[in-house]
């Protein structure tokens, strides 16, 4: 089973979209394994977006991400990293198809409401940055046999 890190950014939380995003991951059949609501520090966001440190928007992005509430989650399921990114849409909401989260709920690239890991390797790093081992809940979902062959 694969895991991915998904987080509603401050704009997504303020716009009341946590439930909508959770609904979409739940109804797809993915399983929530960890979640927390927090205001991350700028330092934490600088680590999270380290690969973008040379981009002109890096400082503003990290400042913005630490300016308000973030709803951080870890979801699990077969092929979830790739599918999660498809569910999110493109980085620029203007290129995101209707039906995707960014395609349905936002307009500008700097306010694209949600983060999702782009590779399985980055997902592992991001999950380790945001969650401790004891913050994961282990359980057998009753839908398992209906979702997987
Ligand atoms: P992703 O979130 O789709 O993985 P990345 O390229 O990793 O996209 O960029 C991280 C975040 O940085 C984006 O979600 C967006 O909030 C912000 N960002 C990316 N490109 C721009 C830009 O050109 N201007 C402003 N913000 C940007
Ligand atoms: Mg990215």
Short mmCIF file of N, CA and C and ligand atoms in Angstrom, two decimals:
data_model
loop_
_atom_site.label_atom_id
_atom_site.label_comp_id
_atom_site.label_asym_id
_atom_site.label_seq_id
_atom_site.Cartn_x
_atom_site.Cartn_y
_atom_site.Cartn_z
N UNK A 1 0.84 -1.21 0.00
CA UNK A 1 0.00 0.00 0.00
C UNK A 1 0.86 1.25 0.00
N UNK A 2 0.46 2.21 -0.78
CA UNK A 2 1.22 3.45 -0.91
C UNK A 2 0.57 4.55 -0.06
N UNK A 3 1.39 5.48 0.40
CA UNK A 3 0.86 6.61 1.16
C UNK A 3 1.24 7.92 0.50
N UNK A 4 0.40 8.94 0.70
CA UNK A 4 0.73 10.26 0.19
C UNK A 4 0.38 11.33 1.22
N UNK A 5 1.08 12.45 1.12
CA UNK A 5 0.83 13.57 2.02
C UNK A 5 -0.02 14.62 1.30
N UNK A 6 -1.13 14.97 1.92
CA UNK A 6 -2.05 15.96 1.35
C UNK A 6 -2.27 17.04 2.40
N UNK A 7 -2.26 18.31 2.01
CA UNK A 7 -2.51 19.36 2.99
C UNK A 7 -3.33 20.49 2.37
N UNK A 8 -4.40 20.86 3.07
CA UNK A 8 -5.14 22.06 2.69
C UNK A 8 -4.31 23.24 3.14
N UNK A 9 -4.02 24.14 2.22
CA UNK A 9 -3.24 25.34 2.53
C UNK A 9 -4.15 26.34 3.24
N UNK A 10 -3.56 27.43 3.79
CA UNK A 10 -4.40 28.40 4.52
C UNK A 10 -5.61 28.89 3.71
N UNK A 11 -5.44 29.08 2.40
CA UNK A 11 -6.58 29.53 1.58
C UNK A 11 -7.65 28.44 1.49
N UNK A 12 -7.23 27.19 1.39
CA UNK A 12 -8.19 26.08 1.32
C UNK A 12 -8.97 25.93 2.61
N UNK A 13 -8.26 26.09 3.74
CA UNK A 13 -8.94 25.99 5.04
C UNK A 13 -9.92 27.16 5.21
N UNK A 14 -9.42 28.39 4.93
CA UNK A 14 -10.27 29.58 5.10
C UNK A 14 -11.50 29.52 4.22
N UNK A 15 -11.37 28.89 3.07
CA UNK A 15 -12.51 28.83 2.16
C UNK A 15 -13.45 27.66 2.45
N UNK A 16 -13.13 26.94 3.53
CA UNK A 16 -14.06 25.91 4.00
C UNK A 16 -14.06 24.66 3.14
N UNK A 17 -12.88 24.28 2.62
CA UNK A 17 -12.82 23.17 1.68
C UNK A 17 -12.24 21.87 2.26
N UNK A 18 -11.96 21.86 3.57
CA UNK A 18 -11.40 20.63 4.17
C UNK A 18 -12.34 19.45 3.96
N UNK A 19 -13.59 19.65 4.27
CA UNK A 19 -14.58 18.56 4.16
C UNK A 19 -14.71 18.07 2.73
N UNK A 20 -14.75 18.99 1.79
CA UNK A 20 -14.89 18.63 0.37
C UNK A 20 -13.72 17.77 -0.09
N UNK A 21 -12.51 18.16 0.32
CA UNK A 21 -11.32 17.39 -0.09
C UNK A 21 -11.34 16.01 0.56
N UNK A 22 -11.65 15.97 1.85
CA UNK A 22 -11.72 14.67 2.52
C UNK A 22 -12.78 13.78 1.86
N UNK A 23 -13.90 14.37 1.51
CA UNK A 23 -14.99 13.63 0.87
C UNK A 23 -14.49 12.96 -0.41
N UNK A 24 -13.74 13.72 -1.21
CA UNK A 24 -13.27 13.17 -2.49
C UNK A 24 -12.30 12.01 -2.30
N UNK A 25 -11.39 12.13 -1.32
CA UNK A 25 -10.45 11.04 -1.06
C UNK A 25 -11.18 9.84 -0.45
N UNK A 26 -12.14 10.12 0.41
CA UNK A 26 -12.92 9.02 1.02
C UNK A 26 -13.75 8.28 -0.01
N UNK A 27 -14.44 9.05 -0.86
CA UNK A 27 -15.36 8.38 -1.79
C UNK A 27 -14.61 7.62 -2.88
N UNK A 28 -13.36 8.01 -3.14
CA UNK A 28 -12.53 7.25 -4.08
C UNK A 28 -12.21 5.87 -3.51
N UNK A 29 -12.15 5.79 -2.18
CA UNK A 29 -11.82 4.53 -1.52
C UNK A 29 -10.52 4.59 -0.75
N UNK A 30 -9.87 5.77 -0.77
CA UNK A 30 -8.62 5.90 -0.04
C UNK A 30 -8.90 5.98 1.46
N UNK A 31 -7.87 5.69 2.23
CA UNK A 31 -8.02 5.53 3.68
C UNK A 31 -7.17 6.56 4.41
N UNK A 32 -7.80 7.28 5.32
CA UNK A 32 -7.08 8.26 6.13
C UNK A 32 -6.30 7.53 7.21
N UNK A 33 -5.00 7.80 7.32
CA UNK A 33 -4.20 7.14 8.36
C UNK A 33 -3.61 8.10 9.39
N UNK A 34 -3.60 9.41 9.06
CA UNK A 34 -3.15 10.42 10.03
C UNK A 34 -3.67 11.78 9.59
N UNK A 35 -3.94 12.65 10.56
CA UNK A 35 -4.40 14.01 10.23
C UNK A 35 -4.13 14.94 11.40
N UNK A 36 -3.83 16.21 11.07
CA UNK A 36 -3.74 17.22 12.12
C UNK A 36 -3.96 18.62 11.56
N UNK A 37 -4.46 19.49 12.45
CA UNK A 37 -4.79 20.87 12.11
C UNK A 37 -3.79 21.74 12.84
N UNK A 38 -3.04 22.56 12.11
CA UNK A 38 -1.96 23.32 12.75
C UNK A 38 -1.62 24.57 11.95
N UNK A 39 -0.89 25.48 12.60
CA UNK A 39 -0.28 26.60 11.87
C UNK A 39 1.22 26.33 11.81
N UNK A 40 1.73 25.89 10.65
CA UNK A 40 3.15 25.53 10.57
C UNK A 40 4.05 26.76 10.65
N UNK A 41 5.26 26.58 11.14
CA UNK A 41 6.21 27.70 11.19
C UNK A 41 6.79 27.94 9.79
N UNK A 42 7.36 29.12 9.60
CA UNK A 42 7.98 29.44 8.32
C UNK A 42 9.17 28.50 8.07
N UNK A 43 9.87 28.19 9.13
CA UNK A 43 11.00 27.27 9.05
C UNK A 43 10.58 25.89 8.53
N UNK A 44 9.46 25.43 9.08
CA UNK A 44 8.92 24.14 8.66
C UNK A 44 8.56 24.16 7.17
N UNK A 45 7.96 25.26 6.73
CA UNK A 45 7.57 25.36 5.32
C UNK A 45 8.78 25.49 4.40
N UNK A 46 9.86 26.13 4.93
CA UNK A 46 11.09 26.22 4.13
C UNK A 46 11.67 24.83 3.89
N UNK A 47 11.57 23.97 4.90
CA UNK A 47 12.04 22.59 4.74
C UNK A 47 11.14 21.85 3.75
N UNK A 48 9.84 22.03 3.94
CA UNK A 48 8.87 21.33 3.07
C UNK A 48 9.09 21.68 1.59
N UNK A 49 9.33 22.95 1.31
CA UNK A 49 9.49 23.40 -0.08
C UNK A 49 10.96 23.60 -0.48
N UNK A 50 11.88 22.90 0.21
CA UNK A 50 13.32 23.03 -0.03
C UNK A 50 13.70 22.92 -1.51
N UNK A 51 13.04 22.03 -2.25
CA UNK A 51 13.38 21.84 -3.67
C UNK A 51 13.06 23.08 -4.52
N UNK A 52 12.31 24.01 -3.96
CA UNK A 52 11.95 25.23 -4.71
C UNK A 52 12.72 26.45 -4.23
N UNK A 53 13.79 26.22 -3.44
CA UNK A 53 14.47 27.33 -2.76
C UNK A 53 15.05 28.39 -3.71
N UNK A 54 15.31 28.02 -4.96
CA UNK A 54 15.85 29.00 -5.91
C UNK A 54 14.78 29.71 -6.74
N UNK A 55 13.54 29.36 -6.50
CA UNK A 55 12.46 30.00 -7.27
C UNK A 55 12.14 31.37 -6.69
N UNK A 56 11.74 32.31 -7.53
CA UNK A 56 11.45 33.67 -7.05
C UNK A 56 10.28 33.72 -6.05
N UNK A 57 9.39 32.75 -6.12
CA UNK A 57 8.21 32.77 -5.25
C UNK A 57 8.41 32.01 -3.93
N UNK A 58 9.62 31.43 -3.74
CA UNK A 58 9.88 30.57 -2.57
C UNK A 58 9.61 31.28 -1.23
N UNK A 59 10.17 32.47 -1.05
CA UNK A 59 10.03 33.19 0.23
C UNK A 59 8.56 33.51 0.50
N UNK A 60 7.89 34.03 -0.51
CA UNK A 60 6.47 34.39 -0.37
C UNK A 60 5.61 33.17 -0.09
N UNK A 61 5.95 32.08 -0.77
CA UNK A 61 5.19 30.83 -0.59
C UNK A 61 5.32 30.33 0.85
N UNK A 62 6.54 30.30 1.37
CA UNK A 62 6.77 29.80 2.73
C UNK A 62 6.10 30.72 3.76
N UNK A 63 6.18 32.01 3.53
CA UNK A 63 5.54 32.98 4.42
C UNK A 63 4.02 32.77 4.40
N UNK A 64 3.49 32.64 3.21
CA UNK A 64 2.05 32.45 3.09
C UNK A 64 1.59 31.16 3.77
N UNK A 65 2.31 30.08 3.53
CA UNK A 65 1.93 28.78 4.08
C UNK A 65 1.95 28.76 5.61
N UNK A 66 2.76 29.66 6.20
CA UNK A 66 2.84 29.70 7.66
C UNK A 66 1.97 30.83 8.24
N UNK A 67 1.17 31.47 7.40
CA UNK A 67 0.38 32.62 7.85
C UNK A 67 -0.96 32.24 8.45
N UNK A 68 -1.32 30.97 8.37
CA UNK A 68 -2.64 30.58 8.85
C UNK A 68 -2.77 29.08 8.99
N UNK A 69 -4.00 28.61 9.20
CA UNK A 69 -4.22 27.19 9.46
C UNK A 69 -4.00 26.29 8.25
N UNK A 70 -3.42 25.14 8.52
CA UNK A 70 -3.19 24.10 7.50
C UNK A 70 -3.79 22.80 8.04
N UNK A 71 -4.47 22.07 7.16
CA UNK A 71 -5.01 20.77 7.55
C UNK A 71 -4.20 19.70 6.83
N UNK A 72 -3.34 19.02 7.61
CA UNK A 72 -2.40 18.06 7.05
C UNK A 72 -2.90 16.63 7.22
N UNK A 73 -2.78 15.85 6.16
CA UNK A 73 -3.30 14.47 6.20
C UNK A 73 -2.36 13.50 5.50
N UNK A 74 -2.42 12.25 5.94
CA UNK A 74 -1.77 11.17 5.21
C UNK A 74 -2.85 10.20 4.77
N UNK A 75 -2.89 9.93 3.48
CA UNK A 75 -3.88 9.01 2.92
C UNK A 75 -3.16 7.80 2.33
N UNK A 76 -3.85 6.67 2.34
CA UNK A 76 -3.25 5.41 1.89
C UNK A 76 -4.14 4.73 0.85
N UNK A 77 -3.50 4.08 -0.11
CA UNK A 77 -4.26 3.31 -1.10
C UNK A 77 -3.36 2.92 -2.26
N UNK A 78 -3.85 1.99 -3.07
CA UNK A 78 -3.07 1.53 -4.22
C UNK A 78 -2.93 2.69 -5.23
N UNK A 79 -1.71 2.99 -5.62
CA UNK A 79 -1.47 4.02 -6.64
C UNK A 79 -1.86 5.42 -6.21
N UNK A 80 -1.88 5.69 -4.91
CA UNK A 80 -2.45 6.95 -4.42
C UNK A 80 -1.63 8.19 -4.77
N UNK A 81 -0.31 8.05 -4.92
CA UNK A 81 0.50 9.24 -5.19
C UNK A 81 0.09 9.83 -6.55
N UNK A 82 0.08 8.99 -7.56
CA UNK A 82 -0.26 9.44 -8.92
C UNK A 82 -1.74 9.87 -8.99
N UNK A 83 -2.61 9.05 -8.44
CA UNK A 83 -4.04 9.38 -8.48
C UNK A 83 -4.35 10.64 -7.68
N UNK A 84 -3.66 10.80 -6.54
CA UNK A 84 -3.86 12.00 -5.72
C UNK A 84 -3.53 13.25 -6.51
N UNK A 85 -2.43 13.22 -7.25
CA UNK A 85 -2.05 14.37 -8.07
C UNK A 85 -3.09 14.61 -9.17
N UNK A 86 -3.64 13.55 -9.73
CA UNK A 86 -4.68 13.72 -10.75
C UNK A 86 -5.94 14.34 -10.13
N UNK A 87 -6.25 13.92 -8.92
CA UNK A 87 -7.42 14.48 -8.23
C UNK A 87 -7.22 15.96 -7.90
N UNK A 88 -5.98 16.34 -7.60
CA UNK A 88 -5.67 17.75 -7.31
C UNK A 88 -5.77 18.62 -8.56
N UNK A 89 -5.31 18.12 -9.69
CA UNK A 89 -5.22 18.92 -10.91
C UNK A 89 -3.81 19.45 -11.08
N UNK A 90 -3.64 20.39 -12.00
CA UNK A 90 -2.32 20.95 -12.28
C UNK A 90 -1.95 22.00 -11.23
N UNK A 91 -0.64 22.30 -11.15
CA UNK A 91 -0.18 23.32 -10.20
C UNK A 91 -0.91 24.65 -10.44
N UNK A 92 -1.05 25.04 -11.70
CA UNK A 92 -1.79 26.25 -12.04
C UNK A 92 -3.27 25.91 -12.22
N UNK A 93 -4.13 26.46 -11.38
CA UNK A 93 -5.56 26.15 -11.50
C UNK A 93 -6.11 26.45 -12.90
N UNK A 94 -5.48 27.40 -13.60
CA UNK A 94 -5.94 27.74 -14.95
C UNK A 94 -5.75 26.58 -15.92
N UNK A 95 -4.83 25.68 -15.62
CA UNK A 95 -4.59 24.50 -16.47
C UNK A 95 -5.29 23.26 -15.94
N UNK A 96 -5.97 23.39 -14.81
CA UNK A 96 -6.60 22.23 -14.17
C UNK A 96 -8.00 22.01 -14.72
N UNK A 97 -8.28 20.77 -15.06
CA UNK A 97 -9.59 20.45 -15.63
C UNK A 97 -10.70 20.56 -14.59
N UNK A 98 -11.89 21.03 -15.01
CA UNK A 98 -13.05 20.94 -14.13
C UNK A 98 -13.21 19.48 -13.70
N UNK A 99 -13.57 19.27 -12.46
CA UNK A 99 -13.64 17.91 -11.93
C UNK A 99 -12.47 17.64 -11.00
N UNK A 100 -11.36 18.33 -11.24
CA UNK A 100 -10.23 18.21 -10.30
C UNK A 100 -10.44 19.24 -9.18
N UNK A 101 -9.74 19.06 -8.07
CA UNK A 101 -9.93 19.95 -6.92
C UNK A 101 -9.52 21.39 -7.29
N UNK A 102 -8.34 21.55 -7.85
CA UNK A 102 -7.91 22.91 -8.23
C UNK A 102 -8.75 23.44 -9.39
N UNK A 103 -9.19 22.56 -10.29
CA UNK A 103 -10.03 22.97 -11.41
C UNK A 103 -11.40 23.44 -10.95
N UNK A 104 -11.87 22.89 -9.86
CA UNK A 104 -13.22 23.22 -9.38
C UNK A 104 -13.25 24.38 -8.38
N UNK A 105 -12.15 24.61 -7.64
CA UNK A 105 -12.28 25.49 -6.48
C UNK A 105 -11.32 26.68 -6.41
N UNK A 106 -10.42 26.86 -7.40
CA UNK A 106 -9.53 28.02 -7.27
C UNK A 106 -9.11 28.58 -8.62
N UNK A 107 -8.44 29.71 -8.58
CA UNK A 107 -8.16 30.48 -9.80
C UNK A 107 -6.67 30.75 -10.00
N UNK A 108 -5.95 31.20 -8.95
CA UNK A 108 -4.55 31.59 -9.18
C UNK A 108 -3.54 30.60 -8.61
N UNK A 109 -2.38 30.57 -9.24
CA UNK A 109 -1.32 29.59 -8.91
C UNK A 109 -0.82 29.79 -7.47
N UNK A 110 -0.78 31.03 -7.02
CA UNK A 110 -0.30 31.31 -5.65
C UNK A 110 -1.35 31.08 -4.58
N UNK A 111 -2.56 30.71 -5.00
CA UNK A 111 -3.65 30.39 -4.06
C UNK A 111 -4.37 29.16 -4.58
N UNK A 112 -3.58 28.07 -4.71
CA UNK A 112 -4.15 26.86 -5.32
C UNK A 112 -4.63 25.84 -4.29
N UNK A 113 -4.90 26.29 -3.11
CA UNK A 113 -5.63 25.66 -1.98
C UNK A 113 -5.12 24.34 -1.40
N UNK A 114 -4.31 23.60 -2.14
CA UNK A 114 -3.98 22.25 -1.65
C UNK A 114 -2.60 21.80 -2.10
N UNK A 115 -1.96 21.01 -1.26
CA UNK A 115 -0.70 20.36 -1.60
C UNK A 115 -0.90 18.85 -1.68
N UNK A 116 -0.18 18.21 -2.59
CA UNK A 116 -0.16 16.75 -2.64
C UNK A 116 1.21 16.30 -3.12
N UNK A 117 1.77 15.26 -2.51
CA UNK A 117 3.10 14.76 -2.89
C UNK A 117 3.12 14.38 -4.36
N UNK A 118 4.26 14.65 -5.03
CA UNK A 118 4.32 14.36 -6.47
C UNK A 118 4.97 13.02 -6.81
N UNK A 119 5.75 12.45 -5.90
CA UNK A 119 6.34 11.12 -6.14
C UNK A 119 6.28 10.33 -4.83
N UNK A 120 6.41 9.02 -4.94
CA UNK A 120 6.38 8.17 -3.75
C UNK A 120 7.55 8.50 -2.82
N UNK A 121 8.67 8.83 -3.43
CA UNK A 121 9.87 9.17 -2.65
C UNK A 121 9.65 10.48 -1.88
N UNK A 122 9.11 11.51 -2.55
CA UNK A 122 8.82 12.77 -1.86
C UNK A 122 7.73 12.59 -0.82
N UNK A 123 6.77 11.72 -1.10
CA UNK A 123 5.70 11.45 -0.13
C UNK A 123 6.31 10.95 1.18
N UNK A 124 7.26 10.03 1.08
CA UNK A 124 7.92 9.49 2.28
C UNK A 124 8.61 10.59 3.07
N UNK A 125 9.32 11.46 2.34
CA UNK A 125 10.04 12.56 3.01
C UNK A 125 9.07 13.54 3.66
N UNK A 126 8.01 13.87 2.96
CA UNK A 126 7.04 14.84 3.49
C UNK A 126 6.29 14.26 4.69
N UNK A 127 5.92 13.00 4.61
CA UNK A 127 5.22 12.36 5.72
C UNK A 127 6.11 12.38 6.97
N UNK A 128 7.40 12.09 6.78
CA UNK A 128 8.35 12.09 7.91
C UNK A 128 8.55 13.50 8.47
N UNK A 129 8.45 14.51 7.62
CA UNK A 129 8.62 15.89 8.07
C UNK A 129 7.41 16.37 8.88
N UNK A 130 6.23 15.90 8.52
CA UNK A 130 5.01 16.43 9.13
C UNK A 130 4.45 15.56 10.27
N UNK A 131 4.76 14.26 10.26
CA UNK A 131 4.13 13.35 11.24
C UNK A 131 5.14 12.48 11.96
N UNK A 132 4.85 12.25 13.25
CA UNK A 132 5.63 11.29 14.03
C UNK A 132 4.97 9.92 13.91
N UNK A 133 5.72 8.86 14.14
CA UNK A 133 5.19 7.49 14.03
C UNK A 133 3.93 7.30 14.86
N UNK A 134 3.94 7.86 16.09
CA UNK A 134 2.81 7.63 16.99
C UNK A 134 1.54 8.40 16.59
N UNK A 135 1.65 9.23 15.57
CA UNK A 135 0.47 9.97 15.12
C UNK A 135 -0.35 9.20 14.07
N UNK A 136 0.12 8.01 13.72
CA UNK A 136 -0.62 7.18 12.75
C UNK A 136 -1.57 6.24 13.49
N UNK A 137 -2.76 6.08 12.91
CA UNK A 137 -3.73 5.15 13.49
C UNK A 137 -3.77 3.90 12.61
N UNK A 138 -3.57 2.77 13.24
CA UNK A 138 -3.61 1.50 12.51
C UNK A 138 -4.97 0.85 12.70
N UNK A 139 -5.63 0.56 11.59
CA UNK A 139 -6.94 -0.11 11.68
C UNK A 139 -7.22 -0.81 10.36
N UNK A 140 -8.12 -1.77 10.40
CA UNK A 140 -8.52 -2.46 9.18
C UNK A 140 -9.82 -1.85 8.70
N UNK A 141 -9.81 -1.20 7.54
CA UNK A 141 -11.05 -0.61 7.05
C UNK A 141 -12.03 -1.70 6.63
N UNK A 142 -13.29 -1.56 7.00
CA UNK A 142 -14.27 -2.61 6.72
C UNK A 142 -14.58 -2.72 5.22
N UNK A 143 -14.15 -1.72 4.45
CA UNK A 143 -14.43 -1.71 3.01
C UNK A 143 -13.34 -2.40 2.17
N UNK A 144 -12.26 -2.81 2.83
CA UNK A 144 -11.08 -3.35 2.13
C UNK A 144 -11.44 -4.39 1.06
N UNK A 145 -12.25 -5.37 1.42
CA UNK A 145 -12.57 -6.47 0.51
C UNK A 145 -13.45 -6.01 -0.65
N UNK A 146 -14.15 -4.90 -0.49
CA UNK A 146 -14.98 -4.38 -1.58
C UNK A 146 -14.19 -3.49 -2.53
N UNK A 147 -13.07 -2.96 -2.04
CA UNK A 147 -12.28 -2.03 -2.85
C UNK A 147 -11.18 -2.70 -3.64
N UNK A 148 -10.63 -3.78 -3.07
CA UNK A 148 -9.48 -4.44 -3.71
C UNK A 148 -9.79 -5.88 -4.04
N UNK A 149 -9.36 -6.30 -5.24
CA UNK A 149 -9.61 -7.67 -5.68
C UNK A 149 -8.63 -8.63 -5.03
P1 LIG B 1 2.66 21.56 -6.78
O1 LIG B 1 2.07 22.16 -5.54
O2 LIG B 1 1.61 21.31 -7.82
O3 LIG B 1 3.50 20.34 -6.51
P2 LIG B 1 5.17 23.01 -7.16
O4 LIG B 1 5.80 23.32 -8.48
O5 LIG B 1 5.81 21.98 -6.30
O6 LIG B 1 3.63 22.66 -7.44
O7 LIG B 1 5.07 24.39 -6.38
C1 LIG B 1 4.68 24.40 -5.03
C2 LIG B 1 3.70 25.52 -4.80
O8 LIG B 1 4.35 26.76 -5.08
C3 LIG B 1 2.48 25.52 -5.72
O9 LIG B 1 1.45 24.66 -5.27
C4 LIG B 1 2.07 26.96 -5.66
O10 LIG B 1 1.35 27.24 -4.45
C5 LIG B 1 3.40 27.68 -5.57
N1 LIG B 1 3.84 28.13 -6.90
C6 LIG B 1 4.32 27.37 -7.91
N2 LIG B 1 4.61 28.11 -8.98
C7 LIG B 1 4.30 29.38 -8.64
C8 LIG B 1 4.38 30.64 -9.34
O11 LIG B 1 4.79 30.71 -10.49
N3 LIG B 1 3.97 31.73 -8.64
C9 LIG B 1 3.51 31.67 -7.36
N4 LIG B 1 3.42 30.53 -6.68
C10 LIG B 1 3.81 29.40 -7.31
MG1 LIG B 2 5.35 20.09 -5.59
#
